[in-house]
Tab-separated table of C-alpha atoms in Angstrom:
chain	number	residue	atom	x	y	z
O	1	MET	CA	218.571	82.153	63.363
O	2	THR	CA	215.332	83.913	62.437
O	3	SER	CA	213.749	86.549	64.646
O	4	SER	CA	210.704	84.325	65.195
O	5	VAL	CA	212.909	81.508	66.489
O	6	VAL	CA	214.725	83.914	68.793
O	7	LEU	CA	211.403	85.242	70.101
O	8	ALA	CA	210.060	81.723	70.637
O	9	ALA	CA	213.163	80.815	72.620
O	10	ALA	CA	212.865	83.974	74.711
O	11	LEU	CA	209.204	83.316	75.492
O	12	ALA	CA	209.950	79.700	76.411
O	13	ALA	CA	212.187	80.995	79.209
O	14	LYS	CA	209.386	83.042	80.799
O	15	ILE	CA	207.687	81.612	83.861
O	16	VAL	CA	203.972	81.504	84.603
O	17	VAL	CA	203.089	81.823	88.287
O	18	ALA	CA	199.564	80.731	89.197
O	19	HIS	CA	198.419	83.522	91.511
O	20	ARG	CA	196.748	81.799	94.500
O	21	GLY	CA	196.380	78.779	92.193
O	22	ALA	CA	193.956	78.945	89.275
O	23	SER	CA	192.069	81.606	91.210
O	24	GLY	CA	190.239	82.874	88.143
O	25	TYR	CA	188.291	79.600	88.076
O	26	LEU	CA	188.188	78.159	91.612
O	27	PRO	CA	188.325	79.672	95.120
O	28	GLU	CA	191.817	80.995	95.736
O	29	HIS	CA	194.444	78.935	97.541
O	30	THR	CA	192.269	75.838	97.779
O	31	LEU	CA	193.706	72.457	96.834
O	32	PRO	CA	191.424	72.177	93.765
O	33	ALA	CA	192.711	75.566	92.570
O	34	ILE	CA	196.280	74.317	92.940
O	35	ALA	CA	195.522	71.082	91.086
O	36	MET	CA	193.826	72.985	88.261
O	37	ALA	CA	196.763	75.382	87.898
O	38	HIS	CA	199.169	72.449	87.748
O	39	ALA	CA	197.053	70.811	85.027
O	40	MET	CA	196.998	74.102	83.101
O	41	GLY	CA	200.779	74.045	82.881
O	42	ALA	CA	201.756	76.776	85.334
O	43	ASP	CA	205.480	76.749	86.082
O	44	TYR	CA	205.072	77.866	89.683
O	45	LEU	CA	202.167	77.757	92.132
O	46	GLU	CA	201.864	80.517	94.720
O	47	GLN	CA	201.211	80.047	98.439
O	48	ASP	CA	200.465	83.026	100.701
O	49	VAL	CA	201.283	81.821	104.199
O	50	VAL	CA	200.003	82.907	107.621
O	51	LEU	CA	200.037	81.092	110.973
O	52	SER	CA	197.280	79.415	112.947
O	53	LYS	CA	196.991	79.683	116.729
O	54	ASP	CA	198.994	76.464	117.083
O	55	ASP	CA	201.770	77.729	114.749
O	56	VAL	CA	200.762	75.722	111.704
O	57	PRO	CA	201.497	77.540	108.417
O	58	VAL	CA	198.228	77.752	106.482
O	59	VAL	CA	197.660	79.082	102.985
O	60	LEU	CA	195.600	82.276	103.018
O	61	HIS	CA	196.100	85.582	101.269
O	62	ASP	CA	195.369	87.600	104.415
O	63	ILE	CA	195.846	87.413	108.151
O	64	HIS	CA	192.053	87.824	108.211
O	65	ILE	CA	189.738	84.948	107.317
O	66	ASP	CA	186.365	86.678	107.041
O	67	THR	CA	186.705	87.424	103.308
O	68	VAL	CA	187.127	83.814	102.160
O	69	THR	CA	185.357	81.658	104.783
O	70	ASP	CA	182.115	81.386	106.737
O	71	VAL	CA	183.863	82.159	110.042
O	72	ALA	CA	181.419	84.976	110.906
O	73	ARG	CA	178.583	82.446	110.875
O	74	ARG	CA	180.373	79.577	112.590
O	75	PHE	CA	182.318	81.523	115.240
O	76	PRO	CA	180.564	84.915	115.539
O	77	ALA	CA	181.991	85.660	118.995
O	78	ARG	CA	185.629	85.210	117.929
O	79	LYS	CA	186.135	88.521	116.156
O	80	ARG	CA	188.565	91.061	117.554
O	81	GLY	CA	187.756	94.597	118.600
O	82	ASP	CA	188.161	95.830	115.030
O	83	GLY	CA	185.378	93.476	113.933
O	84	ARG	CA	187.729	91.213	111.953
O	85	PHE	CA	188.476	87.502	112.342
O	86	TYR	CA	192.158	86.502	112.363
O	87	ALA	CA	193.636	83.133	111.389
O	88	ILE	CA	196.066	83.295	114.299
O	89	ASP	CA	193.165	83.220	116.783
O	90	PHE	CA	192.047	79.775	115.567
O	91	THR	CA	193.688	76.383	115.873
O	92	LEU	CA	194.173	74.338	112.741
O	93	ALA	CA	191.336	72.046	113.836
O	94	GLU	CA	189.032	75.070	114.063
O	95	LEU	CA	190.175	76.465	110.720
O	96	LYS	CA	189.414	73.100	109.135
O	97	GLN	CA	185.797	73.435	110.283
O	98	LEU	CA	185.358	76.487	108.083
O	99	ALA	CA	184.050	76.415	104.529
O	100	ALA	CA	186.406	78.266	102.211
O	101	SER	CA	184.871	80.142	99.308
O	102	GLU	CA	185.402	82.638	96.532
O	103	ARG	CA	186.547	86.026	97.893
O	104	PHE	CA	183.731	88.328	98.999
O	105	ASP	CA	183.131	91.616	100.798
O	106	PRO	CA	182.396	90.654	104.439
O	107	ARG	CA	180.160	93.718	104.862
O	108	THR	CA	177.858	92.944	101.939
O	109	GLY	CA	178.565	89.311	101.027
O	110	ALA	CA	179.057	90.364	97.402
O	111	ALA	CA	181.720	88.589	95.358
O	112	VAL	CA	184.840	90.601	94.596
O	113	PHE	CA	184.881	89.037	91.122
O	114	PRO	CA	181.199	88.440	90.290
O	115	ARG	CA	181.800	86.272	87.218
O	116	ARG	CA	184.023	83.755	88.971
O	117	PHE	CA	183.137	80.664	91.017
O	118	PRO	CA	179.916	81.358	92.957
O	119	VAL	CA	180.415	82.435	96.566
O	120	GLY	CA	179.371	79.793	99.084
O	121	LYS	CA	179.102	76.990	96.547
O	122	GLY	CA	181.101	73.773	96.521
O	123	SER	CA	183.091	72.153	99.305
O	124	PHE	CA	186.488	73.737	100.013
O	125	GLN	CA	188.818	74.002	103.009
O	126	ILE	CA	191.768	76.125	104.074
O	127	PRO	CA	194.876	74.049	103.267
O	128	THR	CA	198.090	73.922	105.240
O	129	LEU	CA	201.374	74.726	103.537
O	130	GLU	CA	202.393	71.083	103.920
O	131	GLU	CA	199.187	69.881	102.255
O	132	GLU	CA	199.874	72.099	99.254
O	133	LEU	CA	203.497	70.985	99.005
O	134	GLN	CA	202.435	67.347	99.207
O	135	LEU	CA	199.829	67.847	96.486
O	136	ILE	CA	202.255	69.643	94.177
O	137	GLN	CA	205.004	67.091	94.645
O	138	GLY	CA	202.494	64.286	94.143
O	139	LEU	CA	201.290	65.827	90.889
O	140	ASN	CA	204.894	66.336	89.808
O	141	ALA	CA	205.470	62.634	90.327
O	142	SER	CA	202.269	61.425	88.678
O	143	THR	CA	202.409	63.752	85.648
O	144	GLY	CA	206.159	63.883	85.077
O	145	ARG	CA	205.959	67.687	84.872
O	146	GLU	CA	207.653	69.569	87.691
O	147	ALA	CA	205.896	72.683	88.894
O	148	GLY	CA	207.664	74.819	91.454
O	149	VAL	CA	206.393	76.659	94.521
O	150	TYR	CA	206.360	80.399	95.195
O	151	PRO	CA	205.448	80.991	98.865
O	152	GLU	CA	204.972	84.464	100.328
O	153	VAL	CA	205.704	85.151	103.976
O	154	LYS	CA	202.746	87.335	104.962
O	155	GLU	CA	202.961	90.159	107.490
O	156	PRO	CA	206.117	89.016	109.356
O	157	ALA	CA	206.238	92.133	111.559
O	158	TRP	CA	202.596	91.645	112.542
O	159	HIS	CA	203.264	87.991	113.360
O	160	ARG	CA	206.247	89.007	115.510
O	161	ALA	CA	203.965	91.388	117.394
O	162	GLN	CA	201.825	88.312	118.147
O	163	GLY	CA	204.942	86.509	119.414
O	164	ARG	CA	205.500	84.330	116.319
O	165	ASP	CA	208.438	84.028	113.903
O	166	ILE	CA	206.602	83.092	110.730
O	167	SER	CA	209.652	83.254	108.461
O	168	ARG	CA	211.576	80.673	110.468
O	169	ILE	CA	208.556	78.352	110.559
O	170	VAL	CA	207.921	78.633	106.807
O	171	LEU	CA	211.573	78.073	105.905
O	172	ASP	CA	211.691	74.997	108.139
O	173	VAL	CA	208.689	73.476	106.339
O	174	LEU	CA	210.171	74.264	102.923
O	175	ALA	CA	213.469	72.665	103.918
O	176	ARG	CA	211.714	69.481	105.014
O	177	TYR	CA	210.218	69.193	101.533
O	178	GLY	CA	213.516	69.773	99.752
O	179	TYR	CA	213.204	73.492	98.958
O	180	ARG	CA	216.516	74.837	100.233
O	181	THR	CA	218.767	76.163	97.473
O	182	LYS	CA	218.731	78.008	94.166
O	183	ALA	CA	218.886	74.648	92.430
O	184	ASP	CA	215.436	73.840	93.833
O	185	LYS	CA	212.295	75.025	92.067
O	186	VAL	CA	211.271	77.616	94.630
O	187	PHE	CA	211.077	81.370	95.091
O	188	VAL	CA	210.365	82.874	98.510
O	189	GLN	CA	208.770	86.323	98.420
O	190	CYS	CA	207.928	89.009	100.961
O	191	PHE	CA	206.868	92.677	100.965
O	192	ASP	CA	208.759	93.492	104.166
O	193	GLU	CA	212.175	94.826	103.088
O	194	ALA	CA	213.807	94.248	106.462
O	195	GLU	CA	212.452	90.699	106.553
O	196	VAL	CA	213.804	89.912	103.081
O	197	LYS	CA	217.251	90.863	104.363
O	198	ARG	CA	216.716	88.857	107.546
O	199	ILE	CA	215.628	85.758	105.589
O	200	ARG	CA	218.860	85.872	103.616
O	201	THR	CA	221.265	86.855	106.384
O	202	ASP	CA	220.020	85.958	109.873
O	203	LEU	CA	218.004	82.901	108.817
O	204	GLY	CA	220.537	81.791	106.196
O	205	TYR	CA	218.108	80.971	103.383
O	206	LYS	CA	220.040	79.762	100.324
O	207	GLY	CA	217.198	79.643	97.782
O	208	ARG	CA	215.905	82.289	95.398
O	209	LEU	CA	214.411	85.301	97.111
O	210	VAL	CA	212.100	88.014	95.760
O	211	GLN	CA	211.417	91.480	97.142
O	212	LEU	CA	207.783	92.340	96.550
O	213	ILE	CA	206.969	95.981	95.860
O	214	GLU	CA	203.717	97.573	96.925
O	215	GLY	CA	201.623	99.254	94.276
O	216	GLY	CA	202.268	102.995	94.174
O	217	ARG	CA	200.078	105.195	96.367
O	218	PRO	CA	200.038	108.982	96.020
O	219	LEU	CA	200.282	109.974	99.706
O	220	LEU	CA	202.051	107.080	101.395
O	221	ASP	CA	204.480	104.776	99.654
O	222	GLU	CA	207.107	103.099	101.798
O	223	HIS	CA	208.484	101.259	98.754
O	224	LYS	CA	209.156	104.325	96.614
O	225	HIS	CA	212.941	103.992	96.996
O	226	LEU	CA	212.795	100.379	95.738
O	227	ARG	CA	211.900	101.731	92.304
O	228	THR	CA	215.119	103.732	92.073
O	229	ALA	CA	218.464	102.509	90.719
O	230	ALA	CA	220.017	102.836	94.183
O	231	GLY	CA	217.139	100.940	95.800
O	232	LEU	CA	217.296	98.145	93.234
O	233	ALA	CA	221.047	97.825	93.731
O	234	GLU	CA	220.419	97.439	97.456
O	235	VAL	CA	217.796	94.759	96.806
O	236	ALA	CA	220.228	92.890	94.544
O	237	ARG	CA	222.648	92.456	97.448
O	238	VAL	CA	220.260	90.011	99.131
O	239	ALA	CA	217.508	89.078	96.657
O	240	ASP	CA	217.329	87.536	93.199
O	241	GLY	CA	214.374	89.478	91.870
O	242	ILE	CA	211.523	91.862	92.441
O	243	GLY	CA	207.775	91.383	92.314
O	244	PRO	CA	206.303	94.764	91.412
O	245	ALA	CA	202.644	95.620	91.019
O	246	LEU	CA	201.432	95.787	87.433
O	247	PRO	CA	201.095	99.616	87.462
O	248	ASP	CA	204.818	99.854	88.299
O	249	VAL	CA	205.618	98.048	85.041
O	250	VAL	CA	202.929	99.354	82.710
O	251	THR	CA	201.796	102.961	82.628
O	252	ARG	CA	199.024	104.705	80.740
O	253	ARG	CA	199.925	107.431	78.244
O	254	GLU	CA	197.900	110.607	77.809
O	255	ASP	CA	196.281	109.115	74.701
O	256	GLY	CA	195.020	106.176	76.774
O	257	THR	CA	197.421	103.549	75.415
O	258	LEU	CA	199.746	101.484	77.599
O	259	ALA	CA	203.525	101.783	77.691
O	260	ALA	CA	206.475	100.554	79.720
O	261	THR	CA	207.913	102.264	82.758
O	262	SER	CA	211.675	102.129	83.275
O	263	LEU	CA	211.461	99.697	86.205
O	264	VAL	CA	212.062	96.450	84.320
O	265	ALA	CA	215.091	97.784	82.469
O	266	ASP	CA	216.488	99.247	85.704
O	267	ALA	CA	215.951	95.969	87.573
O	268	HIS	CA	217.607	93.962	84.806
O	269	ALA	CA	220.545	96.359	84.910
O	270	ALA	CA	220.876	95.526	88.614
O	271	GLY	CA	220.846	91.798	87.839
O	272	LEU	CA	217.342	91.166	89.141
O	273	VAL	CA	214.572	89.127	87.543
O	274	VAL	CA	211.141	90.751	87.395
O	275	HIS	CA	207.860	88.905	88.096
O	276	PRO	CA	205.009	91.461	88.230
O	277	TYR	CA	201.547	90.868	89.671
O	278	THR	CA	198.631	90.446	88.861
O	279	PHE	CA	197.479	89.712	85.290
O	280	ARG	CA	193.720	89.103	85.271
O	281	ALA	CA	191.489	88.625	82.255
O	282	ASP	CA	188.553	90.100	84.186
O	283	ALA	CA	190.376	93.092	85.725
O	284	LEU	CA	192.437	94.719	82.980
O	285	PRO	CA	194.125	98.073	83.584
O	286	PRO	CA	192.542	101.111	81.917
O	287	GLY	CA	193.653	101.125	78.294
O	288	GLY	CA	194.147	97.362	78.119
O	289	ALA	CA	192.153	95.892	75.233
O	290	SER	CA	192.595	92.240	76.206
O	291	LEU	CA	194.697	90.011	78.406
O	292	GLU	CA	196.657	88.875	75.352
O	293	ASP	CA	197.478	92.463	74.383
O	294	LEU	CA	198.709	93.084	77.922
O	295	LEU	CA	200.779	89.899	77.833
O	296	ARG	CA	202.351	90.935	74.532
O	297	LEU	CA	203.336	94.287	76.009
O	298	ALA	CA	204.728	92.799	79.235
O	299	LEU	CA	206.386	89.612	77.968
O	300	VAL	CA	207.521	90.648	74.495
O	301	ASP	CA	207.932	94.413	74.436
O	302	ILE	CA	208.930	95.110	78.033
O	303	GLY	CA	210.626	91.765	78.648
O	304	VAL	CA	209.490	90.744	82.117
O	305	ASP	CA	210.911	87.365	83.152
O	306	GLY	CA	207.593	85.930	84.272
O	307	LEU	CA	204.346	87.035	85.824
O	308	PHE	CA	201.587	86.233	88.290
O	309	THR	CA	198.194	85.482	86.819
O	310	ASP	CA	194.757	84.343	87.961
O	311	HIS	CA	194.325	82.742	84.517
O	312	PRO	CA	197.397	80.533	83.970
O	313	ASP	CA	195.858	78.703	81.015
O	314	ARG	CA	195.607	81.957	79.051
O	315	VAL	CA	199.244	82.863	79.699
O	316	VAL	CA	200.500	79.353	78.926
O	317	ALA	CA	198.560	79.411	75.652
O	318	PHE	CA	200.051	82.810	74.778
O	319	LEU	CA	203.604	81.609	75.384
O	320	ARG	CA	203.101	78.456	73.353
O	321	ARG	CA	201.529	80.266	70.411
O	322	PRO	CA	203.607	79.944	67.205
């Protein structure tokens, strides 16, 4: 078997996770963004999940809603003492009144990614987790191509402080839609190390589970031990993989070029798959010449098992390239 055939087979096994849907082209986590990512050929579609006031799991990247909706205009008196607006303070019916949009800075109104979908344009809503699952399963049926789901349980400790068990609620919804075991096309992810263990043990989740790892910070880094061999071995006792930040996988040499860290090899040695985040064509790391160069380094040279991307079409095209 030729080396090119071996490489093609290896690349075919990699998975493409649409980060918040096709968020490089449409407002993140909206149903159109999910539909576009499915049409682009993404293997998995991500859902960040928080709770509404009436305990409905809704798909939002943050517990706050003032960076992706017009809540400050529609419900100006509903902000908390810190000046922020929280999804959990609004019923689903109220959240559905909001116009979702491209991510922006709530202080200035400026788009976080200026060259993406224009802020405030179009007609978009906050979807529920069930609405996304129904859309994905409907598209799977109508296209004959099965895309999986990759939900993240957001801020479980914070939700518990509000009197809510978000993990139990999310797992119940997933189970109702047939996402229960490792045979099902689902990964559940979470940053909270204690919650990852709880999801596996106390809540009895049988599906694939991923420990997310925060990007490294110089003064405070509660996930530092998860990058060690001992930490990865501990993760492997309950989880199937890790989701590290891109800088934990790719580092910059003194000459400005990019190289691999040891994390992927160490995780593989512990029996874990590695799905780093986030690969963006319009936010490359220093030293990255193009998204394709970064993909070649990560997927071919370093050997990650899949990755999160805002531009799933670009990654799918890379993997299918002869």
